PDB file of N, CA, C and O in Angstrom:
ATOM      1  N   MET A   1       7.724 -19.441 -18.586  1.00 77.00           N
ATOM      2  CA  MET A   1       8.592 -18.878 -17.562  1.00 77.00           C
ATOM      3  C   MET A   1       7.807 -17.869 -16.730  1.00 77.00           C
ATOM      4  O   MET A   1       7.214 -16.938 -17.264  1.00 77.00           O
ATOM      5  N   LYS A   2       7.785 -18.068 -15.422  1.00 81.00           N
ATOM      6  CA  LYS A   2       7.061 -17.188 -14.518  1.00 81.00           C
ATOM      7  C   LYS A   2       8.005 -16.134 -13.955  1.00 81.00           C
ATOM      8  O   LYS A   2       9.098 -16.441 -13.499  1.00 81.00           O
ATOM      9  N   ILE A   3       7.580 -14.894 -13.990  1.00 84.00           N
ATOM     10  CA  ILE A   3       8.387 -13.787 -13.487  1.00 84.00           C
ATOM     11  C   ILE A   3       8.171 -13.660 -11.977  1.00 84.00           C
ATOM     12  O   ILE A   3       7.040 -13.628 -11.507  1.00 84.00           O
ATOM     13  N   GLN A   4       9.253 -13.609 -11.229  1.00 87.00           N
ATOM     14  CA  GLN A   4       9.196 -13.437  -9.781  1.00 87.00           C
ATOM     15  C   GLN A   4       9.388 -11.961  -9.447  1.00 87.00           C
ATOM     16  O   GLN A   4      10.406 -11.380  -9.791  1.00 87.00           O
ATOM     17  N   ILE A   5       8.409 -11.392  -8.768  1.00 89.00           N
ATOM     18  CA  ILE A   5       8.478  -9.995  -8.353  1.00 89.00           C
ATOM     19  C   ILE A   5       8.760  -9.978  -6.848  1.00 89.00           C
ATOM     20  O   ILE A   5       8.084 -10.657  -6.085  1.00 89.00           O
ATOM     21  N   PRO A   6       9.750  -9.207  -6.399  1.00 88.00           N
ATOM     22  CA  PRO A   6      10.046  -9.142  -4.957  1.00 88.00           C
ATOM     23  C   PRO A   6       8.849  -8.580  -4.177  1.00 88.00           C
ATOM     24  O   PRO A   6       8.079  -7.768  -4.693  1.00 88.00           O
ATOM     25  N   PHE A   7       8.689  -9.021  -2.914  1.00 82.00           N
ATOM     26  CA  PHE A   7       7.573  -8.569  -2.073  1.00 82.00           C
ATOM     27  C   PHE A   7       7.473  -7.062  -2.004  1.00 82.00           C
ATOM     28  O   PHE A   7       6.390  -6.499  -2.048  1.00 82.00           O
ATOM     29  N   TRP A   8       8.617  -6.403  -1.847  1.00 85.00           N
ATOM     30  CA  TRP A   8       8.604  -4.948  -1.634  1.00 85.00           C
ATOM     31  C   TRP A   8       8.193  -4.169  -2.880  1.00 85.00           C
ATOM     32  O   TRP A   8       7.964  -2.984  -2.804  1.00 85.00           O
ATOM     33  N   GLU A   9       8.049  -4.847  -4.020  1.00 90.00           N
ATOM     34  CA  GLU A   9       7.589  -4.184  -5.238  1.00 90.00           C
ATOM     35  C   GLU A   9       6.161  -4.568  -5.600  1.00 90.00           C
ATOM     36  O   GLU A   9       5.576  -3.972  -6.505  1.00 90.00           O
ATOM     37  N   LYS A  10       5.578  -5.530  -4.900  1.00 93.00           N
ATOM     38  CA  LYS A  10       4.218  -5.959  -5.189  1.00 93.00           C
ATOM     39  C   LYS A  10       3.216  -4.984  -4.601  1.00 93.00           C
ATOM     40  O   LYS A  10       3.433  -4.405  -3.536  1.00 93.00           O
ATOM     41  N   TYR A  11       2.097  -4.816  -5.287  1.00 95.00           N
ATOM     42  CA  TYR A  11       1.018  -3.966  -4.794  1.00 95.00           C
ATOM     43  C   TYR A  11       0.142  -4.735  -3.809  1.00 95.00           C
ATOM     44  O   TYR A  11      -0.276  -4.214  -2.793  1.00 95.00           O
ATOM     45  N   ILE A  12      -0.114  -6.013  -4.126  1.00 96.00           N
ATOM     46  CA  ILE A  12      -0.986  -6.857  -3.311  1.00 96.00           C
ATOM     47  C   ILE A  12      -0.216  -8.093  -2.868  1.00 96.00           C
ATOM     48  O   ILE A  12       0.500  -8.708  -3.652  1.00 96.00           O
ATOM     49  N   LEU A  13      -0.384  -8.468  -1.583  1.00 96.00           N
ATOM     50  CA  LEU A  13       0.283  -9.636  -1.030  1.00 96.00           C
ATOM     51  C   LEU A  13      -0.748 -10.644  -0.535  1.00 96.00           C
ATOM     52  O   LEU A  13      -1.809 -10.264  -0.037  1.00 96.00           O
ATOM     53  N   THR A  14      -0.408 -11.923  -0.643  1.00 95.00           N
ATOM     54  CA  THR A  14      -1.221 -12.943   0.001  1.00 95.00           C
ATOM     55  C   THR A  14      -0.926 -12.895   1.499  1.00 95.00           C
ATOM     56  O   THR A  14       0.034 -12.238   1.933  1.00 95.00           O
ATOM     57  N   VAL A  15      -1.726 -13.594   2.282  1.00 96.00           N
ATOM     58  CA  VAL A  15      -1.502 -13.628   3.727  1.00 96.00           C
ATOM     59  C   VAL A  15      -0.125 -14.216   4.021  1.00 96.00           C
ATOM     60  O   VAL A  15       0.609 -13.711   4.880  1.00 96.00           O
ATOM     61  N   GLU A  16       0.251 -15.248   3.289  1.00 95.00           N
ATOM     62  CA  GLU A  16       1.542 -15.888   3.500  1.00 95.00           C
ATOM     63  C   GLU A  16       2.695 -14.933   3.175  1.00 95.00           C
ATOM     64  O   GLU A  16       3.674 -14.847   3.914  1.00 95.00           O
ATOM     65  N   GLU A  17       2.588 -14.220   2.055  1.00 94.00           N
ATOM     66  CA  GLU A  17       3.624 -13.256   1.672  1.00 94.00           C
ATOM     67  C   GLU A  17       3.703 -12.114   2.679  1.00 94.00           C
ATOM     68  O   GLU A  17       4.789 -11.679   3.063  1.00 94.00           O
ATOM     69  N   ALA A  18       2.530 -11.616   3.111  1.00 95.00           N
ATOM     70  CA  ALA A  18       2.494 -10.508   4.072  1.00 95.00           C
ATOM     71  C   ALA A  18       3.103 -10.926   5.410  1.00 95.00           C
ATOM     72  O   ALA A  18       3.815 -10.147   6.036  1.00 95.00           O
ATOM     73  N   ALA A  19       2.843 -12.156   5.825  1.00 95.00           N
ATOM     74  CA  ALA A  19       3.422 -12.651   7.086  1.00 95.00           C
ATOM     75  C   ALA A  19       4.940 -12.651   7.003  1.00 95.00           C
ATOM     76  O   ALA A  19       5.620 -12.244   7.944  1.00 95.00           O
ATOM     77  N   SER A  20       5.466 -13.074   5.887  1.00 94.00           N
ATOM     78  CA  SER A  20       6.912 -13.090   5.696  1.00 94.00           C
ATOM     79  C   SER A  20       7.476 -11.674   5.606  1.00 94.00           C
ATOM     80  O   SER A  20       8.494 -11.356   6.221  1.00 94.00           O
ATOM     81  N   TYR A  21       6.818 -10.815   4.863  1.00 94.00           N
ATOM     82  CA  TYR A  21       7.297  -9.448   4.642  1.00 94.00           C
ATOM     83  C   TYR A  21       7.254  -8.616   5.927  1.00 94.00           C
ATOM     84  O   TYR A  21       8.200  -7.908   6.253  1.00 94.00           O
ATOM     85  N   PHE A  22       6.143  -8.699   6.670  1.00 93.00           N
ATOM     86  CA  PHE A  22       5.958  -7.864   7.854  1.00 93.00           C
ATOM     87  C   PHE A  22       6.430  -8.530   9.150  1.00 93.00           C
ATOM     88  O   PHE A  22       6.353  -7.924  10.214  1.00 93.00           O
ATOM     89  N   GLN A  23       6.892  -9.785   9.073  1.00 93.00           N
ATOM     90  CA  GLN A  23       7.344 -10.521  10.251  1.00 93.00           C
ATOM     91  C   GLN A  23       6.233 -10.645  11.292  1.00 93.00           C
ATOM     92  O   GLN A  23       6.440 -10.426  12.490  1.00 93.00           O
ATOM     93  N   ILE A  24       5.032 -10.959  10.811  1.00 94.00           N
ATOM     94  CA  ILE A  24       3.864 -11.178  11.655  1.00 94.00           C
ATOM     95  C   ILE A  24       3.348 -12.574  11.317  1.00 94.00           C
ATOM     96  O   ILE A  24       3.352 -12.972  10.155  1.00 94.00           O
ATOM     97  N   GLY A  25       2.875 -13.308  12.293  1.00 95.00           N
ATOM     98  CA  GLY A  25       2.361 -14.644  12.047  1.00 95.00           C
ATOM     99  C   GLY A  25       1.115 -14.633  11.164  1.00 95.00           C
ATOM    100  O   GLY A  25       0.334 -13.671  11.179  1.00 95.00           O
ATOM    101  N   GLU A  26       0.933 -15.702  10.409  1.00 96.00           N
ATOM    102  CA  GLU A  26      -0.232 -15.807   9.524  1.00 96.00           C
ATOM    103  C   GLU A  26      -1.532 -15.769  10.321  1.00 96.00           C
ATOM    104  O   GLU A  26      -2.498 -15.125   9.889  1.00 96.00           O
ATOM    105  N   ASN A  27      -1.580 -16.448  11.461  1.00 96.00           N
ATOM    106  CA  ASN A  27      -2.798 -16.447  12.278  1.00 96.00           C
ATOM    107  C   ASN A  27      -3.117 -15.040  12.790  1.00 96.00           C
ATOM    108  O   ASN A  27      -4.283 -14.643  12.830  1.00 96.00           O
ATOM    109  N   LYS A  28      -2.097 -14.293  13.176  1.00 95.00           N
ATOM    110  CA  LYS A  28      -2.309 -12.922  13.653  1.00 95.00           C
ATOM    111  C   LYS A  28      -2.835 -12.039  12.510  1.00 95.00           C
ATOM    112  O   LYS A  28      -3.743 -11.231  12.710  1.00 95.00           O
ATOM    113  N   LEU A  29      -2.280 -12.212  11.321  1.00 94.00           N
ATOM    114  CA  LEU A  29      -2.767 -11.443  10.169  1.00 94.00           C
ATOM    115  C   LEU A  29      -4.224 -11.772   9.867  1.00 94.00           C
ATOM    116  O   LEU A  29      -5.022 -10.876   9.590  1.00 94.00           O
ATOM    117  N   ARG A  30      -4.570 -13.049   9.913  1.00 94.00           N
ATOM    118  CA  ARG A  30      -5.961 -13.438   9.665  1.00 94.00           C
ATOM    119  C   ARG A  30      -6.896 -12.854  10.723  1.00 94.00           C
ATOM    120  O   ARG A  30      -8.015 -12.444  10.425  1.00 94.00           O
ATOM    121  N   THR A  31      -6.411 -12.786  11.971  1.00 94.00           N
ATOM    122  CA  THR A  31      -7.199 -12.175  13.044  1.00 94.00           C
ATOM    123  C   THR A  31      -7.425 -10.693  12.752  1.00 94.00           C
ATOM    124  O   THR A  31      -8.536 -10.187  12.917  1.00 94.00           O
ATOM    125  N   ILE A  32      -6.393  -9.997  12.312  1.00 93.00           N
ATOM    126  CA  ILE A  32      -6.514  -8.573  11.967  1.00 93.00           C
ATOM    127  C   ILE A  32      -7.511  -8.402  10.823  1.00 93.00           C
ATOM    128  O   ILE A  32      -8.353  -7.500  10.848  1.00 93.00           O
ATOM    129  N   LEU A  33      -7.460  -9.278   9.832  1.00 93.00           N
ATOM    130  CA  LEU A  33      -8.381  -9.198   8.703  1.00 93.00           C
ATOM    131  C   LEU A  33      -9.819  -9.481   9.130  1.00 93.00           C
ATOM    132  O   LEU A  33     -10.761  -8.872   8.623  1.00 93.00           O
ATOM    133  N   ASP A  34     -10.004 -10.401  10.078  1.00 92.00           N
ATOM    134  CA  ASP A  34     -11.344 -10.752  10.557  1.00 92.00           C
ATOM    135  C   ASP A  34     -11.957  -9.660  11.422  1.00 92.00           C
ATOM    136  O   ASP A  34     -13.174  -9.519  11.457  1.00 92.00           O
ATOM    137  N   GLN A  35     -11.126  -8.883  12.128  1.00 91.00           N
ATOM    138  CA  GLN A  35     -11.633  -7.859  13.043  1.00 91.00           C
ATOM    139  C   GLN A  35     -12.399  -6.769  12.310  1.00 91.00           C
ATOM    140  O   GLN A  35     -13.391  -6.263  12.818  1.00 91.00           O
ATOM    141  N   ASP A  36     -11.932  -6.380  11.145  1.00 86.00           N
ATOM    142  CA  ASP A  36     -12.594  -5.324  10.374  1.00 86.00           C
ATOM    143  C   ASP A  36     -12.539  -5.689   8.892  1.00 86.00           C
ATOM    144  O   ASP A  36     -11.659  -5.227   8.171  1.00 86.00           O
ATOM    145  N   PRO A  37     -13.478  -6.519   8.428  1.00 82.00           N
ATOM    146  CA  PRO A  37     -13.427  -6.990   7.037  1.00 82.00           C
ATOM    147  C   PRO A  37     -13.627  -5.894   5.989  1.00 82.00           C
ATOM    148  O   PRO A  37     -13.347  -6.105   4.817  1.00 82.00           O
ATOM    149  N   ASP A  38     -14.080  -4.709   6.398  1.00 85.00           N
ATOM    150  CA  ASP A  38     -14.287  -3.604   5.449  1.00 85.00           C
ATOM    151  C   ASP A  38     -13.118  -2.627   5.415  1.00 85.00           C
ATOM    152  O   ASP A  38     -13.222  -1.556   4.826  1.00 85.00           O
ATOM    153  N   ASN A  39     -12.001  -2.982   6.034  1.00 89.00           N
ATOM    154  CA  ASN A  39     -10.841  -2.101   6.078  1.00 89.00           C
ATOM    155  C   ASN A  39     -10.311  -1.860   4.664  1.00 89.00           C
ATOM    156  O   ASN A  39     -10.430  -2.713   3.794  1.00 89.00           O
ATOM    157  N   THR A  40      -9.701  -0.715   4.439  1.00 93.00           N
ATOM    158  CA  THR A  40      -9.266  -0.330   3.093  1.00 93.00           C
ATOM    159  C   THR A  40      -8.092  -1.145   2.578  1.00 93.00           C
ATOM    160  O   THR A  40      -7.876  -1.200   1.374  1.00 93.00           O
ATOM    161  N   PHE A  41      -7.312  -1.785   3.460  1.00 94.00           N
ATOM    162  CA  PHE A  41      -6.156  -2.544   2.990  1.00 94.00           C
ATOM    163  C   PHE A  41      -6.500  -3.974   2.579  1.00 94.00           C
ATOM    164  O   PHE A  41      -5.637  -4.715   2.139  1.00 94.00           O
ATOM    165  N   ILE A  42      -7.764  -4.365   2.701  1.00 95.00           N
ATOM    166  CA  ILE A  42      -8.191  -5.719   2.341  1.00 95.00           C
ATOM    167  C   ILE A  42      -8.822  -5.708   0.951  1.00 95.00           C
ATOM    168  O   ILE A  42      -9.674  -4.874   0.645  1.00 95.00           O
ATOM    169  N   LEU A  43      -8.391  -6.644   0.130  1.00 95.00           N
ATOM    170  CA  LEU A  43      -8.971  -6.840  -1.198  1.00 95.00           C
ATOM    171  C   LEU A  43      -9.453  -8.276  -1.272  1.00 95.00           C
ATOM    172  O   LEU A  43      -8.686  -9.201  -1.011  1.00 95.00           O
ATOM    173  N   ALA A  44     -10.731  -8.462  -1.594  1.00 92.00           N
ATOM    174  CA  ALA A  44     -11.291  -9.811  -1.694  1.00 92.00           C
ATOM    175  C   ALA A  44     -11.297 -10.240  -3.152  1.00 92.00           C
ATOM    176  O   ALA A  44     -11.732  -9.501  -4.027  1.00 92.00           O
ATOM    177  N   ASN A  45     -10.786 -11.437  -3.383  1.00 92.00           N
ATOM    178  CA  ASN A  45     -10.819 -12.057  -4.708  1.00 92.00           C
ATOM    179  C   ASN A  45     -11.549 -13.379  -4.521  1.00 92.00           C
ATOM    180  O   ASN A  45     -10.937 -14.387  -4.192  1.00 92.00           O
ATOM    181  N   GLY A  46     -12.870 -13.354  -4.681  1.00 92.00           N
ATOM    182  CA  GLY A  46     -13.676 -14.515  -4.343  1.00 92.00           C
ATOM    183  C   GLY A  46     -13.676 -14.666  -2.833  1.00 92.00           C
ATOM    184  O   GLY A  46     -13.989 -13.731  -2.113  1.00 92.00           O
ATOM    185  N   ASN A  47     -13.291 -15.831  -2.335  1.00 90.00           N
ATOM    186  CA  ASN A  47     -13.206 -16.012  -0.886  1.00 90.00           C
ATOM    187  C   ASN A  47     -11.774 -15.842  -0.389  1.00 90.00           C
ATOM    188  O   ASN A  47     -11.481 -16.059   0.772  1.00 90.00           O
ATOM    189  N   ARG A  48     -10.884 -15.412  -1.264  1.00 92.00           N
ATOM    190  CA  ARG A  48      -9.477 -15.200  -0.925  1.00 92.00           C
ATOM    191  C   ARG A  48      -9.259 -13.739  -0.540  1.00 92.00           C
ATOM    192  O   ARG A  48      -9.662 -12.829  -1.260  1.00 92.00           O
ATOM    193  N   ARG A  49      -8.627 -13.523   0.616  1.00 93.00           N
ATOM    194  CA  ARG A  49      -8.352 -12.161   1.060  1.00 93.00           C
ATOM    195  C   ARG A  49      -6.900 -11.818   0.776  1.00 93.00           C
ATOM    196  O   ARG A  49      -5.989 -12.571   1.121  1.00 93.00           O
ATOM    197  N   LEU A  50      -6.704 -10.681   0.156  1.00 96.00           N
ATOM    198  CA  LEU A  50      -5.368 -10.192  -0.175  1.00 96.00           C
ATOM    199  C   LEU A  50      -5.135  -8.883   0.562  1.00 96.00           C
ATOM    200  O   LEU A  50      -6.078  -8.198   0.952  1.00 96.00           O
ATOM    201  N   ILE A  51      -3.877  -8.524   0.731  1.00 96.00           N
ATOM    202  CA  ILE A  51      -3.520  -7.333   1.502  1.00 96.00           C
ATOM    203  C   ILE A  51      -2.820  -6.328   0.602  1.00 96.00           C
ATOM    204  O   ILE A  51      -1.824  -6.658  -0.044  1.00 96.00           O
ATOM    205  N   LYS A  52      -3.345  -5.109   0.581  1.00 97.00           N
ATOM    206  CA  LYS A  52      -2.699  -4.022  -0.160  1.00 97.00           C
ATOM    207  C   LYS A  52      -1.518  -3.553   0.686  1.00 97.00           C
ATOM    208  O   LYS A  52      -1.691  -3.014   1.781  1.00 97.00           O
ATOM    209  N   ARG A  53      -0.314  -3.793   0.177  1.00 96.00           N
ATOM    210  CA  ARG A  53       0.911  -3.608   0.948  1.00 96.00           C
ATOM    211  C   ARG A  53       1.070  -2.203   1.510  1.00 96.00           C
ATOM    212  O   ARG A  53       1.301  -2.017   2.706  1.00 96.00           O
ATOM    213  N   LYS A  54       0.967  -1.182   0.674  1.00 95.00           N
ATOM    214  CA  LYS A  54       1.214   0.191   1.140  1.00 95.00           C
ATOM    215  C   LYS A  54       0.182   0.636   2.172  1.00 95.00           C
ATOM    216  O   LYS A  54       0.527   1.286   3.161  1.00 95.00           O
ATOM    217  N   LEU A  55      -1.088   0.278   1.964  1.00 96.00           N
ATOM    218  CA  LEU A  55      -2.120   0.662   2.929  1.00 96.00           C
ATOM    219  C   LEU A  55      -1.947  -0.088   4.246  1.00 96.00           C
ATOM    220  O   LEU A  55      -2.191   0.465   5.317  1.00 96.00           O
ATOM    221  N   PHE A  56      -1.503  -1.345   4.178  1.00 95.00           N
ATOM    222  CA  PHE A  56      -1.255  -2.093   5.412  1.00 95.00           C
ATOM    223  C   PHE A  56      -0.046  -1.524   6.147  1.00 95.00           C
ATOM    224  O   PHE A  56      -0.034  -1.491   7.382  1.00 95.00           O
ATOM    225  N   GLU A  57       0.946  -1.057   5.417  1.00 94.00           N
ATOM    226  CA  GLU A  57       2.097  -0.400   6.052  1.00 94.00           C
ATOM    227  C   GLU A  57       1.637   0.830   6.828  1.00 94.00           C
ATOM    228  O   GLU A  57       2.082   1.065   7.947  1.00 94.00           O
ATOM    229  N   GLN A  58       0.728   1.609   6.241  1.00 94.00           N
ATOM    230  CA  GLN A  58       0.188   2.788   6.922  1.00 94.00           C
ATOM    231  C   GLN A  58      -0.595   2.380   8.171  1.00 94.00           C
ATOM    232  O   GLN A  58      -0.514   3.040   9.212  1.00 94.00           O
ATOM    233  N   TYR A  59      -1.358   1.296   8.071  1.00 93.00           N
ATOM    234  CA  TYR A  59      -2.120   0.786   9.209  1.00 93.00           C
ATOM    235  C   TYR A  59      -1.182   0.393  10.347  1.00 93.00           C
ATOM    236  O   TYR A  59      -1.405   0.740  11.506  1.00 93.00           O
ATOM    237  N   ILE A  60      -0.105  -0.314  10.016  1.00 93.00           N
ATOM    238  CA  ILE A  60       0.860  -0.750  11.034  1.00 93.00           C
ATOM    239  C   ILE A  60       1.563   0.453  11.665  1.00 93.00           C
ATOM    240  O   ILE A  60       1.838   0.464  12.859  1.00 93.00           O
ATOM    241  N   ASP A  61       1.861   1.471  10.857  1.00 93.00           N
ATOM    242  CA  ASP A  61       2.529   2.672  11.393  1.00 93.00           C
ATOM    243  C   ASP A  61       1.683   3.337  12.473  1.00 93.00           C
ATOM    244  O   ASP A  61       2.235   3.935  13.404  1.00 93.00           O
ATOM    245  N   LYS A  62       0.360   3.234  12.387  1.00 91.00           N
ATOM    246  CA  LYS A  62      -0.526   3.859  13.356  1.00 91.00           C
ATOM    247  C   LYS A  62      -0.731   3.008  14.597  1.00 91.00           C
ATOM    248  O   LYS A  62      -1.196   3.501  15.618  1.00 91.00           O
ATOM    249  N   CYS A  63      -0.384   1.729  14.530  1.00 87.00           N
ATOM    250  CA  CYS A  63      -0.600   0.808  15.661  1.00 87.00           C
ATOM    251  C   CYS A  63       0.571   0.881  16.642  1.00 87.00           C
ATOM    252  O   CYS A  63       1.725   0.929  16.257  1.00 87.00           O
ATOM    253  N   ALA A  64       0.231   0.868  17.915  1.00 82.00           N
ATOM    254  CA  ALA A  64       1.269   0.803  18.940  1.00 82.00           C
ATOM    255  C   ALA A  64       1.538  -0.657  19.315  1.00 82.00           C
ATOM    256  O   ALA A  64       2.656  -1.018  19.643  1.00 82.00           O
ATOM    257  N   VAL A  65       0.495  -1.494  19.240  1.00 84.00           N
ATOM    258  CA  VAL A  65       0.605  -2.914  19.562  1.00 84.00           C
ATOM    259  C   VAL A  65      -0.209  -3.689  18.545  1.00 84.00           C
ATOM    260  O   VAL A  65      -1.296  -3.286  18.165  1.00 84.00           O
ATOM    261  N   ILE A  66       0.356  -4.826  18.132  1.00 79.00           N
ATOM    262  CA  ILE A  66      -0.405  -5.690  17.206  1.00 79.00           C
ATOM    263  C   ILE A  66      -0.805  -6.940  17.942  1.00 79.00           C
ATOM    264  O   ILE A  66      -0.091  -7.534  18.654  1.00 79.00           O
TER     265      ILE A  66
END
């Protein structure tokens, strides 16, 4: 039995989960990740990029336009 954790309680989100949670397109999220691959909200697991939810929320709060 797999436990389902709601997005708002997860520490790390996949690009697909983050797109759904933040209401941003997957392609736009990938573009943001590609622009600055050393950003603090990005976690690499092999070649898979994950998003640290709370740090990405802080990043979005500082943006006027995405």
